[in-house]
mmCIF file of C-alpha atoms in Angstrom:
data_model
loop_
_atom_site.group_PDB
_atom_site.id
_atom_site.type_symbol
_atom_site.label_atom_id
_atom_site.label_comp_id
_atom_site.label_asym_id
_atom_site.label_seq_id
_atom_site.Cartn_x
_atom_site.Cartn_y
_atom_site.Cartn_z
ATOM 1 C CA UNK M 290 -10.492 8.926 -18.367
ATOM 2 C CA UNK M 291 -11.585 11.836 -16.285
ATOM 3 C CA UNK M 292 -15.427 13.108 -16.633
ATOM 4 C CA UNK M 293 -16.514 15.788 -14.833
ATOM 5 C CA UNK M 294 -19.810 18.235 -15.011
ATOM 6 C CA UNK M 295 -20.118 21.651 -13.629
ATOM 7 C CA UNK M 296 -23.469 23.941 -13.260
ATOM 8 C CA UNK M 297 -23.433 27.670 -12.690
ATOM 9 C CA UNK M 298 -26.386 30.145 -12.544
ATOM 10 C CA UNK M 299 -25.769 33.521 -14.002
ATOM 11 C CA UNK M 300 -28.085 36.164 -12.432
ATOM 12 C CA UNK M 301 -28.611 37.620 -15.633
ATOM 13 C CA UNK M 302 -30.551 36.606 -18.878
ATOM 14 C CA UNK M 303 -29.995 34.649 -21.625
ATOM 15 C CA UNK M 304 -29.120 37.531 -24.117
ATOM 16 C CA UNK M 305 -26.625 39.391 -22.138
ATOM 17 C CA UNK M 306 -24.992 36.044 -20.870
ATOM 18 C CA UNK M 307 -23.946 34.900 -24.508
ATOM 19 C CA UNK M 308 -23.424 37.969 -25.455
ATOM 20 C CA UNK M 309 -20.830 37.917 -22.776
ATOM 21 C CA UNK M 310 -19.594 34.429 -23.508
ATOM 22 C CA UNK M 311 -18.698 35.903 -26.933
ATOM 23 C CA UNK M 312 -16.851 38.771 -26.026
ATOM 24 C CA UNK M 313 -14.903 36.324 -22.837
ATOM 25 C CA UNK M 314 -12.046 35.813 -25.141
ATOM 26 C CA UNK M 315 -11.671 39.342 -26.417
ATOM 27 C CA UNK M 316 -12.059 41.467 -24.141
ATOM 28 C CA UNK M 317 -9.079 43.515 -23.161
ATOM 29 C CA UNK M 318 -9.578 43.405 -19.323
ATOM 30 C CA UNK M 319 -9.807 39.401 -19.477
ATOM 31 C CA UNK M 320 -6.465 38.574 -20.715
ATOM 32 C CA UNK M 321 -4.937 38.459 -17.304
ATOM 33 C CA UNK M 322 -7.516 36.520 -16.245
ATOM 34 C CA UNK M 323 -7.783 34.351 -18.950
ATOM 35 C CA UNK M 324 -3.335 34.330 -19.405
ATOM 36 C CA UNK M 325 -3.496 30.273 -20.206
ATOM 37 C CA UNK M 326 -5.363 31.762 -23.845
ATOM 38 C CA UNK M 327 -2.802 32.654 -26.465
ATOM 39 C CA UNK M 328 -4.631 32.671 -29.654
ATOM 40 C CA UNK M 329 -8.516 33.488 -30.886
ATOM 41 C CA UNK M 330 -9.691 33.857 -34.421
ATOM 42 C CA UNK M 331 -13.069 32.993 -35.805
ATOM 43 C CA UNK M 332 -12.620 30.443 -38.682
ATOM 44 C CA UNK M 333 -15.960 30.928 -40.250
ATOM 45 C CA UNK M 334 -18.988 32.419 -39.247
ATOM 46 C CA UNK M 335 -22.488 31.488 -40.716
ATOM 47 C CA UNK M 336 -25.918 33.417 -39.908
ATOM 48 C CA UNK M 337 -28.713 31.320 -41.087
ATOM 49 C CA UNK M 338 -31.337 34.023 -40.784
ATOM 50 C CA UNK M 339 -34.652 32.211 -41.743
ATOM 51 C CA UNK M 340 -34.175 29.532 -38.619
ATOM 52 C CA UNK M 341 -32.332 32.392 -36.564
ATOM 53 C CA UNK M 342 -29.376 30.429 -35.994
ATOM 54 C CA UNK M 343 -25.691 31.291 -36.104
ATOM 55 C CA UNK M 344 -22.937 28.533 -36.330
ATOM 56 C CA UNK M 345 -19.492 29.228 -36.123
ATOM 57 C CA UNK M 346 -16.251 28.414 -35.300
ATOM 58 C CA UNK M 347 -13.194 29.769 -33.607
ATOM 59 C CA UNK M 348 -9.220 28.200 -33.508
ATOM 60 C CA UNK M 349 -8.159 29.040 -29.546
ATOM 61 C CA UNK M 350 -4.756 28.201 -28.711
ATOM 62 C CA UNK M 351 -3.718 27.668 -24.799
ATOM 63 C CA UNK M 352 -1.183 27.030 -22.721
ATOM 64 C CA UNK M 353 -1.311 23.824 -20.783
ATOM 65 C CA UNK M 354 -0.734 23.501 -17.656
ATOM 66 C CA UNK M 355 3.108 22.053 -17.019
ATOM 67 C CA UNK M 356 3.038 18.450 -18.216
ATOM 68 C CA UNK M 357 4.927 15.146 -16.410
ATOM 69 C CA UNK M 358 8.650 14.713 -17.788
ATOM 70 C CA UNK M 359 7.267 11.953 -19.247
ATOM 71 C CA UNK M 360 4.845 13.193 -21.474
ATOM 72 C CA UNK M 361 7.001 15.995 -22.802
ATOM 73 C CA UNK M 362 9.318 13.703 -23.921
ATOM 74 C CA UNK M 363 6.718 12.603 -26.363
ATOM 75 C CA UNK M 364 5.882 16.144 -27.403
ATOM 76 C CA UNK M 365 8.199 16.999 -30.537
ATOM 77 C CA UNK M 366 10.696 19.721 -29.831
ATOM 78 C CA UNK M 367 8.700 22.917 -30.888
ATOM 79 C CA UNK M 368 5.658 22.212 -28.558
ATOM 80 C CA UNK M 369 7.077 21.738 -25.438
ATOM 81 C CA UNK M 370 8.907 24.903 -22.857
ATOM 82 C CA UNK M 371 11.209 24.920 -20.726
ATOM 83 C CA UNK M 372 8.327 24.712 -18.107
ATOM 84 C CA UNK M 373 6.880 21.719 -19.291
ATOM 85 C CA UNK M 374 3.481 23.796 -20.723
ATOM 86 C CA UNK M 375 2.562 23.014 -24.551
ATOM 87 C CA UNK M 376 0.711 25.149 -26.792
ATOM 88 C CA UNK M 377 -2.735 23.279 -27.502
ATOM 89 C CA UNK M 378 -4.256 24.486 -30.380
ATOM 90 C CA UNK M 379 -8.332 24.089 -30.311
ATOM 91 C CA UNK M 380 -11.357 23.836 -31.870
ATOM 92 C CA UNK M 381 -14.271 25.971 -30.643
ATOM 93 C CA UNK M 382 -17.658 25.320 -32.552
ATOM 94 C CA UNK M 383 -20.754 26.758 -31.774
ATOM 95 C CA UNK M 384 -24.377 27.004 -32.269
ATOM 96 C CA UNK M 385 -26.853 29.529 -31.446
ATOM 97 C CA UNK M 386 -30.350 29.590 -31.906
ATOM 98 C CA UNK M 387 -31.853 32.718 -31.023
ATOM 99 C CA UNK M 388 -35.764 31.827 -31.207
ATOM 100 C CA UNK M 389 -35.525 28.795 -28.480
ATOM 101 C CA UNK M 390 -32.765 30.617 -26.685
ATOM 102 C CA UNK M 391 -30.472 28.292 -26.624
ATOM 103 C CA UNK M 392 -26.322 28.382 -27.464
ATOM 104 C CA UNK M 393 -24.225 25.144 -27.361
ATOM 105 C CA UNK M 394 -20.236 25.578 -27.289
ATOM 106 C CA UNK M 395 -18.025 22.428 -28.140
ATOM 107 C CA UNK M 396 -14.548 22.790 -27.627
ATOM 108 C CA UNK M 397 -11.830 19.996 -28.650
ATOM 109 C CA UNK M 398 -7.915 20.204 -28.866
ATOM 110 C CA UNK M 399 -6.648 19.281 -32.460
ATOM 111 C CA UNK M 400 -2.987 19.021 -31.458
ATOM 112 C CA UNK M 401 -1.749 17.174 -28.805
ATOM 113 C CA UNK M 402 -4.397 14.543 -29.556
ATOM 114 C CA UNK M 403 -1.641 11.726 -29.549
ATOM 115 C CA UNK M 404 -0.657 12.650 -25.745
ATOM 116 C CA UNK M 405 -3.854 13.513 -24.321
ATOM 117 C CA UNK M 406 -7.382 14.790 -25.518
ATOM 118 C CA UNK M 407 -9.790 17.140 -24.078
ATOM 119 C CA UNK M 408 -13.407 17.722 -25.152
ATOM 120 C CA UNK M 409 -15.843 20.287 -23.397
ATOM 121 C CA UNK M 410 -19.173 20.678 -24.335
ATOM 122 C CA UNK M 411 -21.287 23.981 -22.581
ATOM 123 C CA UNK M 412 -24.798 24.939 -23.230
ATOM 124 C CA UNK M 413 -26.033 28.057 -22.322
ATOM 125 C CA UNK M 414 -30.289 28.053 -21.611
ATOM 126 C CA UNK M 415 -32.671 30.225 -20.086
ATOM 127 C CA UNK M 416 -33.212 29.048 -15.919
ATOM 128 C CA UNK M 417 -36.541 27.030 -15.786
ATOM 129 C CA UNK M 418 -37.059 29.250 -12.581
ATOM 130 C CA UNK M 419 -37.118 32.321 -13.924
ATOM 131 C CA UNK M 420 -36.183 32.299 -17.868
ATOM 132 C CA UNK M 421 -36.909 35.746 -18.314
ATOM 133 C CA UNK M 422 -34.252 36.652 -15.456
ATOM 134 C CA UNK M 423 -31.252 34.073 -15.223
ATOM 135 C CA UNK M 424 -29.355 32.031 -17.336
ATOM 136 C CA UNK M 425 -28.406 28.238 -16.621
ATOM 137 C CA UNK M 426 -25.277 26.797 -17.613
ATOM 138 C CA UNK M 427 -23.558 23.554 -17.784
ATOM 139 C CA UNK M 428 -20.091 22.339 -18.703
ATOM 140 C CA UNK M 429 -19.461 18.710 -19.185
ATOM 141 C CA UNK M 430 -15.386 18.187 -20.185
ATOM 142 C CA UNK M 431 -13.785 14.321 -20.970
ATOM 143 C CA UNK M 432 -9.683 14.357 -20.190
ATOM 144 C CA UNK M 433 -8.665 11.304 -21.832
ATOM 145 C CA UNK M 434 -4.545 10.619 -21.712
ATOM 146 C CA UNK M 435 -3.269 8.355 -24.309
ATOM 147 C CA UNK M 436 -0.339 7.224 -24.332
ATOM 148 C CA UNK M 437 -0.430 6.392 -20.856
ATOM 149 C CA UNK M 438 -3.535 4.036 -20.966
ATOM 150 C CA UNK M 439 -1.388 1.059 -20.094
ATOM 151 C CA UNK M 440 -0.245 2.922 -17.457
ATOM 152 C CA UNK M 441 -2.871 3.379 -15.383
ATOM 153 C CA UNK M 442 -2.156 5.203 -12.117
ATOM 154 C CA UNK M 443 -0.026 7.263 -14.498
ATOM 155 C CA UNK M 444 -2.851 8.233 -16.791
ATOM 156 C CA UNK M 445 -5.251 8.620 -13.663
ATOM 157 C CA UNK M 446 -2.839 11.360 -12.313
ATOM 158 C CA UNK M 447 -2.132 13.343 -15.401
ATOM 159 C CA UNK M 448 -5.784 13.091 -15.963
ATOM 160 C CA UNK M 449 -6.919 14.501 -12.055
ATOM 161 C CA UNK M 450 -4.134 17.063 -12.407
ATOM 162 C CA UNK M 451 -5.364 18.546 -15.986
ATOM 163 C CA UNK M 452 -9.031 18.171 -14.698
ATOM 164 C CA UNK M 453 -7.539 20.635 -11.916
ATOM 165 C CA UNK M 454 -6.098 23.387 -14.312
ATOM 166 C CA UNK M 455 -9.485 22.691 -16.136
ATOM 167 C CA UNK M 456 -11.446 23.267 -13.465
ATOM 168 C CA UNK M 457 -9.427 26.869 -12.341
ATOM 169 C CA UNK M 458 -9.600 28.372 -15.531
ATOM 170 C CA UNK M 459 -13.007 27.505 -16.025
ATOM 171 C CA UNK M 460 -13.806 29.291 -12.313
ATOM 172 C CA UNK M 461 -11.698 31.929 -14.245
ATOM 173 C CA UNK M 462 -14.350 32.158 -17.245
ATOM 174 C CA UNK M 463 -17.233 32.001 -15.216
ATOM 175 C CA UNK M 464 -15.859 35.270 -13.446
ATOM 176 C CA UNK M 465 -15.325 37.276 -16.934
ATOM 177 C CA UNK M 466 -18.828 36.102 -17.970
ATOM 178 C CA UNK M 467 -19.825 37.545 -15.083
ATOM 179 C CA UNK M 468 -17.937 40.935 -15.200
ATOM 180 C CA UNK M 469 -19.008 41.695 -19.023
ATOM 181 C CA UNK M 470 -22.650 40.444 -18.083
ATOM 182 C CA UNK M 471 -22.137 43.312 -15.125
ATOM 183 C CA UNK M 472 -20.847 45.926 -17.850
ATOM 184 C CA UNK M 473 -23.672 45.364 -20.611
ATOM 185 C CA UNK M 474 -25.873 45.522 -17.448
ATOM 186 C CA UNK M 475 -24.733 49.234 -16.869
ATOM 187 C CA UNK M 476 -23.981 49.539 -20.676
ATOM 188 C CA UNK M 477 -27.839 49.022 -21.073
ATOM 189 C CA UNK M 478 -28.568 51.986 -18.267
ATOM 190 C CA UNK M 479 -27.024 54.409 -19.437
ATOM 191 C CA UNK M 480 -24.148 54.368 -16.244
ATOM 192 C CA UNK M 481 -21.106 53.691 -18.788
ATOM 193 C CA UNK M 482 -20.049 54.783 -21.925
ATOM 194 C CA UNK M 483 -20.224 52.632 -24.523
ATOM 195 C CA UNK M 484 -17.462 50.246 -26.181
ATOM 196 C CA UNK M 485 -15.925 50.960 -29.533
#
């Protein structure tokens, strides 16, 4: 099993960073960034407007990266390409709580689960620093690969190389976070015109 935890500071505060965090999977001008992301829907959506909370959650699909031969010979016939990617179909879920200022994301794959599964879990809180300014977030994300727990050095491998992809594409996030939290930023100003 592979754990790893990444931090990030976003110079910008907590209400235009997850407002940006929602729009990272919709916004036109992220899809090349964000090319491993197929799918997005929300599955339901829940405002709980006493408590100021919202919970929802979204189905993502992805492409993963190119798998071992081994492991997509255990992927049934529909899943796997010709380049050894699957399509990984996800669970986003996700809380907000707008009086404490705080928004926790978990993610978790639903398919695939029987070769290898993948849980991420990202909160999104106001810097202790300077709350009022920048926004702290951390990612923690467990790669666990199944079938290959008897196998080691096998597992350890697939493991380190999907904690690699992981790792890129979540660079890749960070930097569309980053570029909507720049456009609300200007949107707020008055220097663009506003989205439709």
């Amino acid at each position: 099993m592979v754990v790893y935890t990444q931090e990030h500071v976003y110079r910008h505060p907590w209400d235009r960073v997850t407002a940006a965090a929602w729009r990272k999977f919709t916004d036109p001008a992220s899809r090349t960034a964000l090319s491993h992301v197929a799918d997005v829907h929300t599955l339901h959506r829940r405002l709980d407007a006493d408590e100021g909370r919202l919970h929802a959650a979204r189905s993502v699909t992805v492409r993963s990266p190119p798998l071992p031969f081994i492991l997509r010979r255990l992927l049934p016939a529909a899943a796997a390409s010709p380049s050894g990617a699957a399509l990984c179909h996800c669970v986003e879920t996700s809380l907000v709580d707008a009086r404490s200022r705080a928004m926790d994301v978990v993610v978790r794959n639903v398919s695939l689960r029987g070769i290898i599964e993948v849980e991420e879990r990202a909160s999104y809180r106001p810097h202790p620093e300077r709350p009022e300014e920048w926004t702290q977030f951390r990612q923690e994300t467990t790669i666990r690969c199944r079938p290959l727990a008897a196998l080691a050095a096998v597992a350890e491998k697939v493991e380190h190389r999907c904690a690699e992809k992981f790792l890129q594409n979540s660079a890749k996030g960070r930097e569309v976070v980053e570029r909507i939290c720049r456009y609300l930023e200007a949107e707020a100003a008055g220097a663009v015109p506003s989205a439709a």
